[in-house]
Structures are given as C-alpha cells and as structure tokens.
Amino acid sequence: MKPMANFPPSDGSMQTQEPRDAEPRPASGVEQSDLELVRRAQRGERGAFDLLVLRYQHKVVKLVARLLRDPTEAEDVAQEAFVKAYRALASFRGDSAFYTWLYRIAVNTARNAMASRQRRPLDYEADLSETEQSAVASRMSHSDTPEATALSDEIHATVNRAVAELPEDLRTAIILREIEGLSYEEIAAAMDCPVGTVRSRIFRAREAIDRNLKPLLD
Amino acid sequence: MTDRIREQMSALLDGELPGDEMGLLVRRLERDEQLRRAFGNYVLAGEALRSPSGPLASARFAAKVSAAIDAGTVEVAPVRPGRPAPVRWARPAIATAVAASAAVVAVLLVKPAMQETAVVAGGAVQQAQRALASLPIIAESSPTPAHSQRLAGYLMAHSQFAGAIGRRNVWSSVLASDPGITRASYEFAETP
C-alpha cells in the first residue's frame, strides 16, 4: 500500500473546496460507508479508493456525458475527475457527502474540458501525428460508438429481464433498495422480515443478475 | 470466493456493512480482481435498474483510473541518485544570461560621457526612491497633493543634474506610476 502523495494538488485551477451541506442531517448508510472508505484511502489504502471509483464510475461518466453533450470525451474527462479527486482527497474533511464533493470536481473538470474544446481549432485533427490519431480512434472506440451504445442497451435489457424473472421476495427487496433507495431497516419494515433476511435477499438478487450479465461482460 | 464474502460486499455497496467487517473486506478487494469485478457488476446492475438508458462506464474504466493514479504517483516520486534531475529552469536562465551579457557589452561600448550620465541618473533614481520611502505611509493609496508636489519638486531639482537618458528614466519609472505626482509636477513646472 502506498501512502498518498501529491497532497494537496499543486494545480490551483482545480476547485475541490468541499461544499457544506445547508442543514445538518443524518448521513445515510452509503454516505457513512463512503466516509469510512475515504478515511481508509487517506491512510494509504488504495483499495478503498478503488471501491469508491467502482461505486461512482457510472454516475460520473453519465453526468460528464450530459454536461459535455459529447459522450466520446466523457470517459477521459471522468477519469481526470477521479484522478483529481484522489489527489485532493487529503483535503476532504467530511463536511459534505463524498459524492457531492466528487460531483463538484466532475462538474469543474467538465467545464474546463468545454472551455478547452472552445479554444481548440476546428481542424486540429489535421495536425495530429499518426500516434495521436490512433489514440483518438482508440478513445472513440470505447465510449459512445455504436458498439458501446448497443452493449449499454443490452446491459439495460438484461438487467431488467433478470429482475423480472426473480422470485417475488428477491425482486421486491432489490427494487426497494436500488430504485427506491430504502435502507435495510426500512425494507425490513416494509416486507415484515428481519434485517438479516433483507441483506440475504438483496445479495441473492444481485447474484442472479450477475449470472445473467457475465456472458455479456466477459 | 465464498458467498459470505460476496454478501458482505453487497452490504458494503448499500452502506450496511458494520465498520468492523469493512477493513478485512477492503483488503480482500484490493487483492482479488475477481471480487472487484463482481462488485463492479453489482454497481452496474443497480445503475441499469435506476436509469433505463444512457452511457455507462466501460468495463476497463476503474482499471484505467487506477493506472492513471499510479502514473501520477511515479511522476512525483523522488529522482533516483545517479540520474540528473530534469532542470526546467535551465533554458530560461541561459537565455537570460545571454541577454544580460549582450546588455553589458552594449553598455561598455557607449561613450564615457554616457557612462557619467548613467551614473548621475542612477544616483537620481536612488535618491528618488529614498524620497518615496521617506514619505509617510497613508492609509489611502493616493498621496496628498502636498506630498506629490514636494516629491515632484525634488525630482525636478535632481533632473537638472542628470543627462537626458537619466532624466527620462527617472520620469518614466517614478512619475508614470502616480497621476497625482504627474499633475503636481506639471503645475510646478509652469510656476514662474
């Protein structure tokens, strides 16, 4: 495990100042879990930050793609946002939810990318070397190409089909969790069962969905 | 990979894993690529359920972020002994030194009379600076007309002993910075 280096970021243009929540409110389980992962990452546990990336990667890519209105650049900009967040992690005190802070970095990074795009000459690709052109082509290949869009559509369809095929108790549990955002305790109250049962049902639902997804992703 | 560990991972994703179970799981996830992939699939399923369409991060996204962070860490690592550190300031420093040398040669080539003028001008600049320093510091940035007039008179008196080049240097470096002084000096010059 490597201790975190390059804190705070030397890049003054980066706005990573932590927003404060308007009113103090109890942190959700996910926020508390995020904070615990952040604390671990601040102590040098890279695995903890990797989990935060896995948890928020789709949300950040989606947010950036909407802001840029050009999905071909979204992954690169989202990647840059995560790297900036990692470098600025030492300054995160927990005054706001981690995702609020991360989204702020993502928005600023997207804004910088848009400004940079406006400065870029329209015919810049004509001046690119062969290697650079290849890099551009490679970037295009994994973002919003027809293949990537088709895969994304297929993932959505597979997940929804898998959920529809779940036994009723698993389906209810996963929907209350993922779509309604209820805590295990709230789901337990709604389904009139122990919290441990909720935890187990949600896990089994995820496993069933994962079995359907694997052939697509491998 | 046991079901117990994967169930813990599912609970972690929902923020429902007790803190004392988290440490061991995070370390396992750090080591186990397959477990990380399963965690990524759980996240993906939730994302696909919540939004019916839209772009999703590619399967290699998290790995690329990790690699980019590692690359950044390498960049800030100390340079190994035996390999000279890249000196970023060397090129501009050399350019400045060349320019300074050229300026020295140019100065040495001018007439001795000009050197005398330059000495006088240099003295005038120093005295003007001392005069500025002796002025009381006022809370507002603009000096009072009395201060400006006093300084302008001082400069005018000294300019009589300086050559053309020196006089221009003194005026351009001091007067241009303060419109109050400029105004006062014009008034002083017009006074019989």
CSV table of C-alpha atoms in Angstrom, one decimal:
chain,number,residue,atom,x,y,z
A,1,MET,CA,0.0,0.0,0.0
A,2,LYS,CA,1.4,3.4,-1.0
A,3,PRO,CA,0.9,6.5,1.1
A,4,MET,CA,-0.9,9.2,-0.7
A,5,ALA,CA,1.4,11.6,-2.4
A,6,ASN,CA,0.9,14.9,-4.1
A,7,PHE,CA,-1.5,16.4,-1.5
A,8,PRO,CA,-2.8,19.0,-1.8
A,9,PRO,CA,-2.8,19.3,-5.5
A,10,SER,CA,-0.5,21.9,-6.8
A,11,ASP,CA,-2.9,22.8,-9.6
A,12,GLY,CA,-4.6,25.9,-8.4
A,13,SER,CA,-7.2,25.9,-11.1
A,14,MET,CA,-8.8,22.9,-9.5
A,15,GLN,CA,-11.8,23.6,-7.4
A,16,THR,CA,-12.0,20.9,-4.8
A,17,GLN,CA,-13.3,23.0,-2.0
A,18,GLU,CA,-15.7,21.0,0.0
A,19,PRO,CA,-19.2,22.3,-0.1
A,20,ARG,CA,-21.0,22.3,3.2
A,21,ASP,CA,-24.5,20.8,3.4
A,22,ALA,CA,-27.0,23.6,4.0
A,23,GLU,CA,-28.5,21.9,7.1
A,24,PRO,CA,-27.0,19.2,9.2
A,25,ARG,CA,-28.8,16.0,8.5
A,26,PRO,CA,-28.1,12.4,9.5
A,27,ALA,CA,-25.7,10.8,7.0
A,28,SER,CA,-27.2,7.8,5.1
A,29,GLY,CA,-25.6,4.4,5.4
A,30,VAL,CA,-23.9,4.9,2.0
A,31,GLU,CA,-22.5,8.2,3.0
A,32,GLN,CA,-21.1,6.8,6.2
A,33,SER,CA,-19.7,3.9,4.2
A,34,ASP,CA,-18.2,6.3,1.7
A,35,LEU,CA,-16.6,8.3,4.6
A,36,GLU,CA,-15.1,5.2,6.0
A,37,LEU,CA,-13.6,4.3,2.6
A,38,VAL,CA,-12.3,7.9,2.3
A,39,ARG,CA,-10.7,7.7,5.7
A,40,ARG,CA,-9.0,4.4,4.7
A,41,ALA,CA,-7.9,5.9,1.4
A,42,GLN,CA,-6.5,8.9,3.2
A,43,ARG,CA,-4.4,6.5,5.3
A,44,GLY,CA,-3.0,5.0,2.1
A,45,GLU,CA,-5.4,2.1,1.4
A,46,ARG,CA,-5.6,2.3,-2.4
A,47,GLY,CA,-8.2,-0.5,-2.4
A,48,ALA,CA,-10.6,1.8,-0.6
A,49,PHE,CA,-10.4,4.5,-3.2
A,50,ASP,CA,-10.8,1.8,-6.0
A,51,LEU,CA,-14.1,0.9,-4.4
A,52,LEU,CA,-15.2,4.5,-4.5
A,53,VAL,CA,-14.3,4.6,-8.2
A,54,LEU,CA,-16.3,1.4,-8.8
A,55,ARG,CA,-19.3,2.8,-6.9
A,56,TYR,CA,-19.4,6.1,-8.7
A,57,GLN,CA,-17.9,5.5,-12.1
A,58,HIS,CA,-21.2,5.2,-14.0
A,59,LYS,CA,-22.8,8.2,-12.3
A,60,VAL,CA,-19.8,10.4,-13.0
A,61,VAL,CA,-19.5,9.2,-16.6
A,62,LYS,CA,-23.2,9.8,-17.1
A,63,LEU,CA,-23.0,13.3,-15.5
A,64,VAL,CA,-20.0,14.3,-17.6
A,65,ALA,CA,-21.5,13.0,-20.8
A,66,ARG,CA,-24.6,15.1,-20.2
A,67,LEU,CA,-22.5,18.2,-19.4
A,68,LEU,CA,-20.2,17.8,-22.4
A,69,ARG,CA,-23.0,16.8,-24.8
A,70,ASP,CA,-20.3,14.7,-26.4
A,71,PRO,CA,-20.1,11.2,-25.0
A,72,THR,CA,-16.9,10.5,-26.9
A,73,GLU,CA,-14.9,12.6,-24.4
A,74,ALA,CA,-16.9,11.6,-21.3
A,75,GLU,CA,-14.7,8.7,-20.1
A,76,ASP,CA,-11.5,10.7,-20.4
A,77,VAL,CA,-12.9,13.7,-18.5
A,78,ALA,CA,-14.5,11.4,-15.9
A,79,GLN,CA,-11.1,9.7,-15.5
A,80,GLU,CA,-9.4,13.0,-15.0
A,81,ALA,CA,-12.1,14.0,-12.4
A,82,PHE,CA,-11.4,10.8,-10.4
A,83,VAL,CA,-7.6,11.4,-10.5
A,84,LYS,CA,-8.1,14.9,-9.3
A,85,ALA,CA,-10.4,13.7,-6.5
A,86,TYR,CA,-7.7,11.2,-5.4
A,87,ARG,CA,-5.1,13.8,-5.4
A,88,ALA,CA,-7.3,16.2,-3.4
A,89,LEU,CA,-8.6,13.5,-1.0
A,90,ALA,CA,-6.5,14.7,1.9
A,91,SER,CA,-8.5,17.9,1.9
A,92,PHE,CA,-11.8,16.1,2.2
A,93,ARG,CA,-13.0,16.5,5.8
A,94,GLY,CA,-16.4,15.0,5.5
A,95,ASP,CA,-18.4,18.3,5.8
A,96,SER,CA,-20.4,17.1,2.8
A,97,ALA,CA,-21.2,13.8,1.4
A,98,PHE,CA,-18.3,12.3,-0.6
A,99,TYR,CA,-20.4,12.1,-3.8
A,100,THR,CA,-21.4,15.8,-3.5
A,101,TRP,CA,-17.7,16.7,-3.4
A,102,LEU,CA,-16.9,14.3,-6.2
A,103,TYR,CA,-19.7,15.6,-8.4
A,104,ARG,CA,-18.4,19.1,-7.9
A,105,ILE,CA,-14.9,18.1,-9.1
A,106,ALA,CA,-16.5,16.3,-12.1
A,107,VAL,CA,-18.6,19.4,-13.0
A,108,ASN,CA,-15.5,21.7,-12.8
A,109,THR,CA,-13.4,19.2,-14.8
A,110,ALA,CA,-16.2,19.0,-17.5
A,111,ARG,CA,-16.3,22.8,-17.5
A,112,ASN,CA,-12.6,23.0,-18.1
A,113,ALA,CA,-12.8,20.5,-20.9
A,114,MET,CA,-15.6,22.5,-22.6
A,115,ALA,CA,-13.5,25.7,-22.3
A,116,SER,CA,-10.5,23.9,-23.7
A,117,ARG,CA,-12.6,22.5,-26.6
A,118,GLN,CA,-13.8,26.0,-27.5
A,119,ARG,CA,-10.1,27.1,-27.6
A,120,ARG,CA,-9.2,24.2,-29.8
A,121,PRO,CA,-9.0,24.9,-33.6
A,122,LEU,CA,-11.7,23.0,-35.6
A,123,ASP,CA,-9.2,21.4,-37.9
A,124,TYR,CA,-6.9,20.3,-35.1
A,125,GLU,CA,-7.0,16.7,-36.1
A,126,ALA,CA,-5.3,17.5,-39.4
A,127,ASP,CA,-2.2,18.3,-37.4
A,128,LEU,CA,-2.2,15.2,-35.3
A,129,SER,CA,0.6,12.7,-35.7
A,130,GLU,CA,-0.2,9.1,-36.6
A,131,THR,CA,0.1,8.0,-33.0
A,132,GLU,CA,-2.2,10.8,-31.8
A,133,GLN,CA,-4.7,9.9,-34.4
A,134,SER,CA,-4.6,6.3,-33.2
A,135,ALA,CA,-5.1,7.5,-29.6
A,136,VAL,CA,-8.2,9.5,-30.7
A,137,ALA,CA,-9.5,6.5,-32.6
A,138,SER,CA,-9.0,4.3,-29.6
A,139,ARG,CA,-10.8,6.8,-27.4
A,140,MET,CA,-13.7,6.8,-29.8
A,141,SER,CA,-13.9,3.0,-29.7
A,142,HIS,CA,-14.8,2.6,-26.0
A,143,SER,CA,-17.1,5.5,-25.4
A,144,ASP,CA,-20.2,6.1,-27.5
A,145,THR,CA,-19.6,4.2,-30.6
A,146,PRO,CA,-22.5,2.2,-32.0
A,147,GLU,CA,-20.9,-0.9,-30.4
A,148,ALA,CA,-20.7,0.7,-27.0
A,149,THR,CA,-24.3,2.0,-27.3
A,150,ALA,CA,-25.5,-1.4,-28.3
A,151,LEU,CA,-23.7,-3.0,-25.3
A,152,SER,CA,-25.2,-0.4,-23.0
A,153,ASP,CA,-28.7,-1.2,-24.3
A,154,GLU,CA,-28.1,-4.9,-24.0
A,155,ILE,CA,-26.9,-4.5,-20.4
A,156,HIS,CA,-30.0,-2.5,-19.5
A,157,ALA,CA,-32.3,-5.1,-21.1
A,158,THR,CA,-30.5,-8.0,-19.5
A,159,VAL,CA,-30.7,-6.5,-16.0
A,160,ASN,CA,-34.4,-5.6,-16.3
A,161,ARG,CA,-35.2,-9.1,-17.7
A,162,ALA,CA,-33.2,-10.7,-14.9
A,163,VAL,CA,-35.1,-8.7,-12.3
A,164,ALA,CA,-38.4,-9.5,-13.9
A,165,GLU,CA,-37.5,-13.2,-13.6
A,166,LEU,CA,-36.6,-13.1,-9.9
A,167,PRO,CA,-38.8,-14.7,-7.2
A,168,GLU,CA,-41.1,-12.1,-5.8
A,169,ASP,CA,-39.4,-11.6,-2.4
A,170,LEU,CA,-36.0,-11.1,-4.1
A,171,ARG,CA,-37.4,-8.7,-6.7
A,172,THR,CA,-39.2,-6.6,-4.1
A,173,ALA,CA,-36.1,-6.4,-1.9
A,174,ILE,CA,-33.8,-5.3,-4.8
A,175,ILE,CA,-36.3,-2.8,-6.2
A,176,LEU,CA,-36.9,-1.2,-2.8
A,177,ARG,CA,-33.1,-0.9,-2.4
A,178,GLU,CA,-31.9,0.1,-5.8
A,179,ILE,CA,-34.8,2.1,-7.2
A,180,GLU,CA,-36.5,3.4,-4.0
A,181,GLY,CA,-33.2,3.8,-2.1
A,182,LEU,CA,-34.6,2.4,1.2
A,183,SER,CA,-32.3,1.2,3.9
A,184,TYR,CA,-32.2,-2.4,5.0
A,185,GLU,CA,-34.2,-1.4,8.1
A,186,GLU,CA,-36.8,0.3,6.1
A,187,ILE,CA,-37.1,-2.6,3.7
A,188,ALA,CA,-37.4,-5.0,6.7
A,189,ALA,CA,-40.2,-2.9,8.0
A,190,ALA,CA,-41.9,-2.8,4.6
A,191,MET,CA,-41.5,-6.5,4.0
A,192,ASP,CA,-42.1,-7.5,7.6
A,193,CYS,CA,-38.9,-9.6,7.9
A,194,PRO,CA,-35.6,-9.3,9.8
A,195,VAL,CA,-32.8,-7.1,8.5
A,196,GLY,CA,-30.6,-10.1,8.0
A,197,THR,CA,-33.2,-11.6,5.6
A,198,VAL,CA,-33.2,-8.4,3.7
A,199,ARG,CA,-29.4,-8.4,3.4
A,200,SER,CA,-29.5,-12.0,2.2
A,201,ARG,CA,-32.4,-11.4,-0.3
A,202,ILE,CA,-30.6,-8.4,-1.9
A,203,PHE,CA,-27.4,-10.4,-2.2
A,204,ARG,CA,-29.2,-13.3,-3.9
A,205,ALA,CA,-31.0,-10.9,-6.3
A,206,ARG,CA,-27.6,-9.4,-7.2
A,207,GLU,CA,-26.0,-12.8,-7.7
A,208,ALA,CA,-28.9,-13.8,-10.1
A,209,ILE,CA,-28.5,-10.6,-12.1
A,210,ASP,CA,-24.7,-11.1,-12.2
A,211,ARG,CA,-25.1,-14.6,-13.6
A,212,ASN,CA,-27.1,-13.0,-16.5
A,213,LEU,CA,-24.6,-10.2,-17.0
A,214,LYS,CA,-21.4,-12.3,-17.0
A,215,PRO,CA,-21.7,-13.6,-20.6
A,216,LEU,CA,-22.1,-10.1,-21.8
A,217,LEU,CA,-19.2,-8.6,-19.9
A,218,ASP,CA,-16.6,-11.4,-20.2
B,1,MET,CA,-14.7,-16.6,-3.1
B,2,THR,CA,-17.4,-17.6,-0.6
B,3,ASP,CA,-21.0,-16.4,-0.6
B,4,ARG,CA,-20.3,-14.8,2.8
B,5,ILE,CA,-17.7,-12.5,1.4
B,6,ARG,CA,-19.9,-11.6,-1.6
B,7,GLU,CA,-22.8,-10.9,0.7
B,8,GLN,CA,-20.6,-8.6,2.8
B,9,MET,CA,-19.6,-6.9,-0.5
B,10,SER,CA,-23.3,-6.4,-1.3
B,11,ALA,CA,-23.9,-4.9,2.1
B,12,LEU,CA,-20.9,-2.7,1.7
B,13,LEU,CA,-22.3,-1.4,-1.5
B,14,ASP,CA,-25.5,-0.5,0.3
B,15,GLY,CA,-23.7,1.1,3.2
B,16,GLU,CA,-25.0,-1.6,5.5
B,17,LEU,CA,-21.8,-3.4,6.4
B,18,PRO,CA,-20.7,-3.0,10.0
B,19,GLY,CA,-17.4,-1.0,10.3
B,20,ASP,CA,-15.5,-3.8,11.9
B,21,GLU,CA,-16.1,-6.0,8.9
B,22,MET,CA,-15.1,-3.4,6.4
B,23,GLY,CA,-11.3,-3.5,6.9
B,24,LEU,CA,-10.8,-7.1,6.0
B,25,LEU,CA,-13.2,-6.9,3.1
B,26,VAL,CA,-11.4,-3.8,1.6
B,27,ARG,CA,-8.1,-5.6,1.8
B,28,ARG,CA,-9.6,-8.6,0.1
B,29,LEU,CA,-11.0,-6.5,-2.6
B,30,GLU,CA,-7.6,-4.8,-3.1
B,31,ARG,CA,-6.0,-8.2,-3.8
B,32,ASP,CA,-8.8,-10.0,-5.6
B,33,GLU,CA,-9.5,-8.9,-9.1
B,34,GLN,CA,-12.5,-11.3,-9.4
B,35,LEU,CA,-14.1,-9.9,-6.3
B,36,ARG,CA,-13.6,-6.3,-7.6
B,37,ARG,CA,-15.2,-7.3,-10.9
B,38,ALA,CA,-18.2,-8.7,-9.0
B,39,PHE,CA,-18.5,-5.5,-7.0
B,40,GLY,CA,-18.4,-3.6,-10.3
B,41,ASN,CA,-21.2,-5.8,-11.7
B,42,TYR,CA,-23.4,-5.2,-8.6
B,43,VAL,CA,-22.9,-1.4,-9.2
B,44,LEU,CA,-23.6,-1.8,-12.9
B,45,ALA,CA,-26.9,-3.7,-12.2
B,46,GLY,CA,-28.1,-1.0,-9.8
B,47,GLU,CA,-27.2,1.7,-12.3
B,48,ALA,CA,-29.0,-0.1,-15.1
B,49,LEU,CA,-32.1,-0.5,-13.0
B,50,ARG,CA,-32.3,3.1,-11.9
B,51,SER,CA,-31.8,4.6,-15.4
B,52,PRO,CA,-33.4,2.9,-18.4
B,53,SER,CA,-30.7,4.1,-20.8
B,54,GLY,CA,-27.7,6.3,-21.1
B,55,PRO,CA,-23.9,5.9,-21.2
B,56,LEU,CA,-22.2,3.5,-18.8
B,57,ALA,CA,-18.6,3.4,-17.9
B,58,SER,CA,-16.7,0.8,-19.9
B,59,ALA,CA,-15.5,-2.4,-18.2
B,60,ARG,CA,-11.9,-1.2,-18.0
B,61,PHE,CA,-12.7,2.3,-16.7
B,62,ALA,CA,-11.8,1.7,-13.0
B,63,ALA,CA,-8.6,0.0,-14.0
B,64,LYS,CA,-7.7,2.9,-16.2
B,65,VAL,CA,-8.3,5.4,-13.3
B,66,SER,CA,-6.1,3.2,-11.1
B,67,ALA,CA,-3.3,3.2,-13.7
B,68,ALA,CA,-3.6,6.9,-14.2
B,69,ILE,CA,-3.2,7.4,-10.4
B,70,ASP,CA,-0.2,5.1,-10.4
B,71,ALA,CA,1.3,7.0,-13.2
B,72,GLY,CA,0.8,10.3,-11.3
B,73,THR,CA,2.5,8.8,-8.3
B,74,VAL,CA,5.5,7.8,-10.3
B,75,GLU,CA,5.7,11.4,-11.6
B,76,VAL,CA,6.0,12.8,-8.1
B,77,ALA,CA,8.4,10.2,-6.8
B,78,PRO,CA,12.0,11.3,-5.9
B,79,VAL,CA,14.6,11.1,-8.7
B,80,ARG,CA,16.9,8.2,-8.2
B,81,PRO,CA,20.6,9.1,-7.4
B,82,GLY,CA,22.9,8.9,-10.4
B,83,ARG,CA,20.3,10.3,-12.8
B,84,PRO,CA,20.4,14.1,-13.1
B,85,ALA,CA,17.1,15.7,-12.3
B,86,PRO,CA,15.5,17.5,-15.3
B,87,VAL,CA,16.3,21.2,-14.8
B,88,ARG,CA,13.3,23.1,-16.1
B,89,TRP,CA,14.6,26.5,-15.3
B,90,ALA,CA,17.9,25.9,-17.1
B,91,ARG,CA,16.8,27.0,-20.6
B,92,PRO,CA,15.2,30.4,-19.5
B,93,ALA,CA,18.2,31.0,-17.1
B,94,ILE,CA,20.6,30.5,-20.0
B,95,ALA,CA,18.6,32.8,-22.2
B,96,THR,CA,18.5,35.5,-19.5
B,97,ALA,CA,22.3,35.2,-19.0
B,98,VAL,CA,22.9,35.6,-22.8
B,99,ALA,CA,20.6,38.6,-22.8
B,100,ALA,CA,22.4,40.1,-19.8
B,101,SER,CA,25.8,39.6,-21.4
B,102,ALA,CA,24.6,41.3,-24.5
B,103,ALA,CA,23.4,44.2,-22.4
B,104,VAL,CA,26.7,44.5,-20.6
B,105,VAL,CA,28.6,44.6,-23.9
B,106,ALA,CA,26.3,47.3,-25.2
B,107,VAL,CA,26.8,49.4,-22.1
B,108,LEU,CA,30.6,49.1,-22.3
B,109,LEU,CA,30.6,50.2,-25.9
B,110,VAL,CA,28.8,53.5,-25.3
B,111,LYS,CA,30.8,56.7,-24.8
B,112,PRO,CA,32.4,57.5,-21.4
B,113,ALA,CA,30.2,60.7,-21.2
B,114,MET,CA,27.2,58.5,-21.4
B,115,GLN,CA,28.6,56.4,-18.5
B,116,GLU,CA,28.9,59.6,-16.5
B,117,THR,CA,25.3,60.4,-17.3
B,118,ALA,CA,24.2,56.9,-16.4
B,119,VAL,CA,26.0,57.2,-13.0
B,120,VAL,CA,24.2,60.5,-12.3
B,121,ALA,CA,20.9,59.0,-13.5
B,122,GLY,CA,21.4,56.0,-11.3
B,123,GLY,CA,22.1,58.3,-8.3
B,124,ALA,CA,18.9,60.3,-9.1
B,125,VAL,CA,16.9,57.1,-9.2
B,126,GLN,CA,18.2,56.1,-5.8
B,127,GLN,CA,17.5,59.5,-4.3
B,128,ALA,CA,14.0,59.5,-5.8
B,129,GLN,CA,13.5,56.0,-4.3
B,130,ARG,CA,14.7,57.2,-0.9
B,131,ALA,CA,12.4,60.2,-1.1
B,132,LEU,CA,9.5,57.9,-1.8
B,133,ALA,CA,10.5,55.7,1.1
B,134,SER,CA,10.6,58.8,3.4
B,135,LEU,CA,7.1,59.8,2.6
B,136,PRO,CA,4.6,58.9,5.4
B,137,ILE,CA,2.5,55.9,4.7
B,138,ILE,CA,-1.1,56.9,4.2
B,139,ALA,CA,-4.0,54.6,4.6
B,140,GLU,CA,-5.4,55.6,1.2
B,141,SER,CA,-3.2,54.7,-1.7
B,142,SER,CA,-3.1,58.2,-3.3
B,143,PRO,CA,-0.7,60.7,-1.8
B,144,THR,CA,-2.0,64.1,-0.9
B,145,PRO,CA,-1.3,67.0,-3.4
B,146,ALA,CA,1.2,68.5,-0.9
B,147,HIS,CA,3.3,65.2,-0.8
B,148,SER,CA,3.1,64.9,-4.6
B,149,GLN,CA,4.2,68.5,-5.1
B,150,ARG,CA,7.1,68.0,-2.7
B,151,LEU,CA,8.3,64.9,-4.4
B,152,ALA,CA,7.9,66.5,-7.9
B,153,GLY,CA,10.0,69.4,-6.8
B,154,TYR,CA,12.6,67.1,-5.5
B,155,LEU,CA,12.7,65.2,-8.8
B,156,MET,CA,12.8,68.4,-10.9
B,157,ALA,CA,15.8,69.7,-8.9
B,158,HIS,CA,17.7,66.5,-9.4
B,159,SER,CA,16.8,66.2,-13.0
B,160,GLN,CA,18.8,69.4,-13.7
B,161,PHE,CA,21.9,67.5,-12.8
B,162,ALA,CA,21.1,64.4,-14.8
B,163,GLY,CA,21.6,63.9,-18.5
B,164,ALA,CA,18.8,63.3,-21.0
B,165,ILE,CA,18.8,59.5,-20.6
B,166,GLY,CA,18.8,59.7,-16.8
B,167,ARG,CA,16.1,62.3,-16.7
B,168,ARG,CA,13.9,60.1,-18.9
B,169,ASN,CA,14.5,57.1,-16.8
B,170,VAL,CA,13.7,58.9,-13.6
B,171,TRP,CA,10.5,60.3,-15.0
B,172,SER,CA,9.3,57.2,-16.7
B,173,SER,CA,9.9,55.0,-13.7
B,174,VAL,CA,8.6,57.2,-10.9
B,175,LEU,CA,6.1,59.7,-12.4
B,176,ALA,CA,4.3,57.3,-14.7
B,177,SER,CA,3.1,55.4,-11.7
B,178,ASP,CA,1.3,58.2,-10.0
B,179,PRO,CA,-1.0,60.5,-11.8
B,180,GLY,CA,-1.1,62.8,-8.7
B,181,ILE,CA,2.6,63.4,-9.0
B,182,THR,CA,2.4,64.0,-12.7
B,183,ARG,CA,-0.3,66.6,-12.2
B,184,ALA,CA,1.6,68.3,-9.4
B,185,SER,CA,4.9,68.3,-11.4
B,186,TYR,CA,3.2,70.0,-14.4
B,187,GLU,CA,1.9,72.7,-12.1
B,188,PHE,CA,5.3,73.1,-10.5
B,189,ALA,CA,7.0,73.4,-13.9
B,190,GLU,CA,4.5,76.1,-15.1
B,191,THR,CA,5.0,78.1,-12.0
B,192,PRO,CA,7.4,81.0,-12.7
